[in-house]
CSV table of C-alpha atoms in Angstrom, one decimal:
chain,number,residue,atom,x,y,z
F,990,ALA,CA,-10.1,0.4,38.1
F,991,ASP,CA,-11.3,-3.0,38.1
F,992,GLN,CA,-8.8,-3.8,35.4
F,993,TRP,CA,-5.8,-1.8,37.1
F,994,PRO,CA,-4.2,-5.1,38.6
F,995,GLN,CA,-3.9,-6.5,35.0
F,996,LEU,CA,-2.7,-3.0,33.5
F,997,LEU,CA,0.0,-3.3,36.1
F,998,ALA,CA,1.1,-6.7,35.5
F,999,ILE,CA,1.6,-6.1,32.0
F,1000,VAL,CA,3.4,-3.0,32.6
F,1001,ARG,CA,5.7,-5.0,34.9
F,1002,TRP,CA,6.5,-7.6,32.8
F,1003,LEU,CA,7.5,-5.3,29.7
F,1004,ALA,CA,9.5,-3.5,32.3
F,1005,GLY,CA,11.4,-7.1,33.2
F,1006,HIS,CA,11.2,-8.1,29.3
F,1007,PRO,CA,12.0,-4.7,27.4
F,1008,ARG,CA,11.1,-5.1,23.8
F,1009,PRO,CA,10.3,-8.8,23.9
F,1010,GLY,CA,10.2,-9.5,20.0
F,1011,ILE,CA,7.5,-11.5,20.0
F,1012,TYR,CA,3.3,-10.8,19.1
F,1013,LEU,CA,1.2,-9.1,21.4
F,1014,ARG,CA,-0.8,-12.0,21.8
F,1015,GLN,CA,1.9,-14.2,22.7
F,1016,VAL,CA,2.5,-12.6,26.2
F,1017,ASP,CA,1.5,-15.3,28.8
F,1018,ILE,CA,0.5,-13.6,32.0
F,1019,PRO,CA,-1.5,-15.6,34.3
F,1020,GLY,CA,-5.2,-14.0,34.5
F,1021,ILE,CA,-4.7,-11.8,31.2
F,1022,HIS,CA,-6.3,-13.0,27.7
F,1023,SER,CA,-4.8,-12.4,24.5
F,1024,LYS,CA,-6.2,-9.4,23.7
F,1025,PHE,CA,-6.4,-8.0,26.7
F,1026,ILE,CA,-3.2,-5.7,25.4
F,1027,GLU,CA,-4.7,-4.8,22.0
F,1028,THR,CA,-8.3,-4.0,23.9
F,1029,HIS,CA,-6.2,-1.3,26.3
F,1030,ARG,CA,-3.5,-0.3,23.7
F,1031,THR,CA,-4.1,3.5,25.0
F,1032,VAL,CA,-3.9,3.6,28.4
F,1033,LEU,CA,-1.0,1.2,28.5
F,1034,ALA,CA,0.8,3.3,26.4
F,1035,GLU,CA,0.2,6.1,29.0
F,1036,LEU,CA,1.8,3.8,31.6
F,1037,LEU,CA,4.7,2.1,29.6
F,1038,ASP,CA,6.3,5.8,28.4
F,1039,ARG,CA,6.5,6.6,32.2
F,1040,VAL,CA,7.7,3.5,33.3
F,1041,LEU,CA,10.0,2.0,30.6
F,1042,PRO,CA,13.7,3.2,30.2
F,1043,ALA,CA,14.4,5.4,26.9
F,1044,THR,CA,16.0,2.4,25.3
F,1045,ALA,CA,12.8,0.3,25.2
F,1046,VAL,CA,10.9,2.6,23.4
F,1047,THR,CA,11.1,3.5,19.9
F,1048,THR,CA,10.0,7.3,20.1
F,1049,GLY,CA,9.4,7.8,16.5
F,1050,LYS,CA,6.5,5.4,16.5
F,1051,SER,CA,3.3,6.4,18.1
F,1052,GLY,CA,-0.6,5.8,18.2
F,1053,VAL,CA,-2.3,2.7,18.9
F,1054,ASN,CA,-1.5,1.6,15.4
F,1055,GLN,CA,2.3,1.4,15.6
F,1056,PHE,CA,2.0,0.3,19.6
F,1057,ALA,CA,3.6,-2.9,18.7
F,1058,ALA,CA,6.5,-0.9,17.1
F,1059,ARG,CA,7.1,1.6,19.9
F,1060,TYR,CA,7.3,-1.0,22.4
F,1061,GLY,CA,9.2,-3.8,20.5
F,1062,PHE,CA,6.5,-6.5,19.7
F,1063,LEU,CA,6.8,-8.0,16.4
F,1064,GLU,CA,4.4,-6.6,13.7
F,1065,LYS,CA,2.1,-8.4,10.9
F,1066,PRO,CA,4.2,-8.9,7.9
F,1067,ALA,CA,3.2,-6.6,5.1
F,1068,ARG,CA,2.0,-9.0,2.3
F,1069,ILE,CA,2.4,-8.1,-1.4
F,1070,HIS,CA,-0.3,-9.8,-3.5
F,1071,PHE,CA,0.6,-10.2,-7.4
F,1072,ARG,CA,0.1,-12.2,-10.4
F,1073,VAL,CA,2.4,-13.8,-13.5
F,1074,LEU,CA,1.3,-12.6,-16.5
F,1075,ASP,CA,4.1,-14.7,-18.9
F,1076,ALA,CA,3.3,-18.2,-18.9
F,1077,GLN,CA,7.2,-18.7,-19.3
F,1078,ILE,CA,7.9,-17.6,-16.1
F,1079,LYS,CA,7.6,-20.7,-14.0
F,1080,LEU,CA,7.6,-19.3,-10.5
F,1081,LEU,CA,5.5,-22.0,-9.1
F,1082,PRO,CA,6.0,-26.1,-10.1
F,1083,GLY,CA,2.7,-27.0,-12.4
F,1084,THR,CA,1.2,-23.7,-12.2
F,1085,GLU,CA,0.8,-21.4,-15.1
F,1086,LEU,CA,-0.1,-17.9,-14.4
F,1087,PRO,CA,-0.5,-18.3,-10.6
F,1088,ILE,CA,-1.9,-15.6,-8.2
F,1089,VAL,CA,1.0,-15.2,-5.1
F,1090,SER,CA,1.0,-13.8,-2.0
F,1091,LEU,CA,4.1,-13.1,0.2
F,1092,ASP,CA,5.5,-11.1,3.0
F,1093,ASP,CA,7.8,-8.1,1.7
F,1094,ARG,CA,10.8,-9.8,3.1
F,1095,SER,CA,10.0,-13.0,0.6
F,1096,PHE,CA,9.4,-10.5,-2.2
F,1097,ALA,CA,12.5,-8.8,-1.6
F,1098,GLN,CA,14.3,-12.0,-2.2
F,1099,LEU,CA,12.5,-13.2,-5.4
F,1100,LYS,CA,14.7,-13.4,-8.5
F,1101,ILE,CA,12.3,-13.5,-11.6
F,1102,PRO,CA,13.4,-12.7,-14.9
F,1103,LEU,CA,11.0,-9.2,-15.4
F,1104,ARG,CA,11.0,-6.4,-17.5
F,1105,HIS,CA,7.9,-4.9,-16.5
F,1106,VAL,CA,5.6,-4.5,-13.2
F,1107,PHE,CA,2.1,-3.3,-13.6
F,1108,ILE,CA,0.9,-2.1,-9.6
F,1109,THR,CA,-3.4,-1.1,-10.4
F,1110,GLU,CA,-5.8,-0.2,-7.0
F,1111,ASN,CA,-8.5,-2.6,-8.5
F,1112,GLU,CA,-8.9,-6.0,-8.0
F,1113,ILE,CA,-11.1,-6.7,-10.7
F,1114,ASN,CA,-8.3,-5.1,-13.5
F,1115,PHE,CA,-5.6,-7.0,-11.2
F,1116,LEU,CA,-7.5,-10.1,-11.9
F,1117,ALA,CA,-8.2,-9.8,-15.8
F,1118,PHE,CA,-4.5,-7.9,-16.4
F,1119,PRO,CA,-4.1,-9.8,-20.1
F,1120,PRO,CA,-0.6,-11.6,-20.3
F,1121,VAL,CA,2.3,-9.6,-20.8
F,1122,SER,CA,5.6,-11.1,-21.6
F,1123,GLY,CA,8.1,-10.8,-18.5
F,1124,ALA,CA,5.9,-9.3,-16.4
F,1125,ILE,CA,3.5,-9.4,-13.1
F,1126,ALA,CA,1.0,-7.5,-11.7
F,1127,ILE,CA,0.9,-6.2,-8.0
F,1128,PHE,CA,-2.6,-5.4,-6.2
F,1129,GLY,CA,-1.9,-1.8,-5.0
F,1130,SER,CA,-1.7,-0.9,-1.4
F,1131,GLY,CA,-3.2,2.8,-1.5
F,1132,TYR,CA,-0.7,5.0,0.3
F,1133,GLY,CA,1.2,2.1,1.7
F,1134,TRP,CA,4.2,1.3,-0.7
F,1135,GLU,CA,6.9,0.6,2.3
F,1136,ALA,CA,6.7,-2.7,1.7
F,1137,LEU,CA,8.1,-2.6,-1.6
F,1138,ALA,CA,11.0,-0.5,-0.5
F,1139,ARG,CA,12.9,-4.0,0.4
F,1140,ALA,CA,12.7,-4.8,-3.0
F,1141,GLN,CA,15.7,-3.6,-4.9
F,1142,TRP,CA,15.3,-5.8,-7.8
F,1143,LEU,CA,12.5,-3.6,-9.0
F,1144,MET,CA,14.9,-0.5,-9.6
F,1145,GLN,CA,16.0,-3.2,-12.6
F,1146,CYS,CA,12.2,-3.0,-13.8
F,1147,GLN,CA,10.2,-1.0,-15.8
F,1148,ILE,CA,7.3,0.5,-13.1
F,1149,HIS,CA,4.2,1.0,-14.2
F,1150,TYR,CA,1.4,2.8,-11.8
F,1151,TRP,CA,-2.2,2.4,-12.8
F,1152,GLY,CA,-4.4,4.5,-10.5
F,1153,ASP,CA,-7.7,6.3,-10.8
F,1154,ILE,CA,-7.6,9.7,-12.7
F,1155,ASP,CA,-8.7,12.1,-9.4
F,1156,THR,CA,-6.6,14.0,-6.9
F,1157,HIS,CA,-5.7,10.7,-4.4
F,1158,GLY,CA,-4.7,8.6,-7.6
F,1159,PHE,CA,-1.7,11.1,-8.2
F,1160,ALA,CA,-1.2,12.0,-4.7
F,1161,ILE,CA,-0.6,8.0,-4.7
F,1162,LEU,CA,1.6,8.0,-7.2
F,1163,ASP,CA,3.7,10.7,-5.9
F,1164,GLN,CA,4.1,8.8,-2.8
F,1165,LEU,CA,4.9,5.6,-4.9
F,1166,ARG,CA,7.5,7.9,-6.4
F,1167,ALA,CA,9.4,8.2,-3.0
F,1168,VAL,CA,10.1,4.9,-3.0
F,1169,VAL,CA,10.4,3.9,-6.8
F,1170,PRO,CA,11.4,7.1,-8.3
F,1171,HIS,CA,11.3,5.8,-11.9
F,1172,ALA,CA,7.8,4.7,-11.9
F,1173,THR,CA,5.7,5.7,-14.8
F,1174,SER,CA,1.6,6.4,-15.1
F,1175,LEU,CA,-0.1,4.3,-17.2
F,1176,MET,CA,-3.5,5.7,-18.5
F,1177,MET,CA,-3.8,8.6,-16.2
F,1178,ASP,CA,-3.8,11.3,-18.6
F,1179,SER,CA,-5.9,13.7,-20.3
F,1180,GLU,CA,-6.4,11.6,-23.5
F,1181,THR,CA,-7.9,9.0,-21.7
F,1182,LEU,CA,-10.1,11.3,-18.9
F,1183,LEU,CA,-11.3,13.1,-22.5
F,1184,ALA,CA,-12.0,9.8,-24.1
F,1185,HIS,CA,-14.0,8.5,-21.3
F,1186,ARG,CA,-16.1,11.6,-20.7
F,1187,ASP,CA,-19.6,9.5,-20.3
F,1188,TYR,CA,-17.8,7.9,-17.1
F,1189,TRP,CA,-17.1,10.6,-15.1
F,1190,GLY,CA,-18.0,10.4,-11.5
F,1191,ILE,CA,-17.4,12.4,-8.1
F,1192,GLU,CA,-14.3,12.0,-5.9
F,1193,ASP,CA,-15.8,12.6,-2.2
F,1194,LYS,CA,-12.7,14.0,-0.6
F,1195,PRO,CA,-10.1,15.3,-3.1
F,1196,THR,CA,-6.9,16.1,-1.5
F,1197,ARG,CA,-5.9,19.8,-2.4
F,1198,ARG,CA,-2.0,19.8,-1.4
F,1199,ASP,CA,0.9,20.1,-3.7
F,1200,LEU,CA,2.7,17.4,-4.9
F,1201,HIS,CA,6.1,17.2,-5.8
F,1202,ARG,CA,7.2,14.2,-7.7
F,1203,LEU,CA,4.7,14.2,-10.8
F,1204,THR,CA,5.6,14.9,-14.5
F,1205,ALA,CA,4.6,18.4,-16.1
F,1206,ALA,CA,1.7,16.3,-18.1
F,1207,GLU,CA,0.7,15.1,-14.7
F,1208,LEU,CA,1.1,17.8,-12.7
F,1209,ALA,CA,-1.1,19.9,-15.2
F,1210,LEU,CA,-3.8,17.5,-15.0
F,1211,TYR,CA,-3.4,17.3,-11.3
F,1212,ASP,CA,-3.9,20.9,-10.8
F,1213,ASP,CA,-7.1,20.7,-13.3
F,1214,LEU,CA,-8.7,18.2,-10.7
F,1215,ARG,CA,-7.9,20.1,-7.8
F,1216,ASP,CA,-8.9,23.2,-8.9
F,1217,ASN,CA,-12.0,22.0,-10.7
F,1218,ARG,CA,-11.1,23.3,-14.0
F,1219,LEU,CA,-13.2,20.7,-15.7
F,1220,GLN,CA,-15.8,19.6,-13.1
F,1221,PRO,CA,-16.2,19.8,-9.4
F,1222,ASN,CA,-14.3,16.9,-7.7
F,1223,LEU,CA,-14.4,15.1,-10.9
F,1224,ARG,CA,-12.9,11.5,-10.9
F,1225,LEU,CA,-12.8,8.7,-13.6
F,1226,GLU,CA,-12.2,5.1,-11.8
F,1227,GLN,CA,-10.0,2.9,-13.1
F,1228,GLU,CA,-12.4,0.5,-13.6
F,1229,ARG,CA,-14.2,2.3,-16.2
F,1230,ILE,CA,-11.7,2.7,-18.7
F,1231,ASP,CA,-12.6,0.6,-21.9
F,1232,TRP,CA,-10.7,-2.4,-22.3
F,1233,ALA,CA,-9.8,-1.5,-25.9
F,1234,HIS,CA,-8.4,1.3,-24.4
F,1235,VAL,CA,-6.4,-0.7,-21.9
F,1236,LEU,CA,-4.8,-3.1,-24.1
F,1237,SER,CA,-3.9,-0.2,-26.5
F,1238,ALA,CA,-2.2,1.5,-23.4
F,1239,LEU,CA,0.0,-1.7,-22.7
F,1240,THR,CA,0.9,-2.0,-26.2
F,1241,THR,CA,2.6,1.4,-26.0
F,1242,ALA,CA,4.0,0.9,-22.5
F,1243,THR,CA,5.6,-2.3,-23.5
F,1244,GLY,CA,6.8,-1.1,-26.5
């Protein structure tokens, strides 16, 4: 109740500035500090939905994490973290094999002579990834692939996804293919799994849902995992794979 006047002040401000196109912290209302809106997004959403016209609300966005998008504020840009794997690619002056972070719009505008793009979910594997001609490595983002969707030039590259051999690893691969249909899996096969039996672990909360973008071999292994045919809740984390096996797999993948 003590904060009701501030809440109403924010509602009045947004009614007068629908879809403002600024960051939440840029809202300048006397007596309201920069974090107030972020702290009270749930209550504000209920009020704003009652007050604002339909044109000022993006109904497809909901929940506190999509508050900014729902009411027309700017969102933090998605960032893509990648390593150049070919010393002949001079992305930055005077820097060999740089590690670069770009917002998704800038990444989409890159013009690099690439043949291969490797996506890995493990940071150490990303940092240790060996040199590959005409290639970059991207530090993966789990289930979030929207940032890559803008980069149409990716469609001209061979995309290799290296995730854990567990149910979520295949679910992430399945979701990646919704954005990059021609992506192939790397070291996510029965041969790799069985060759590293000593390093098998347990997946805490496996998924059981059906996946529709896997190859026949990938789907067979996924079914083995989700149906516990080899071991209950089996997983092989990608960082446990022998480095010699990694190098051999990369040689095969790059032809």
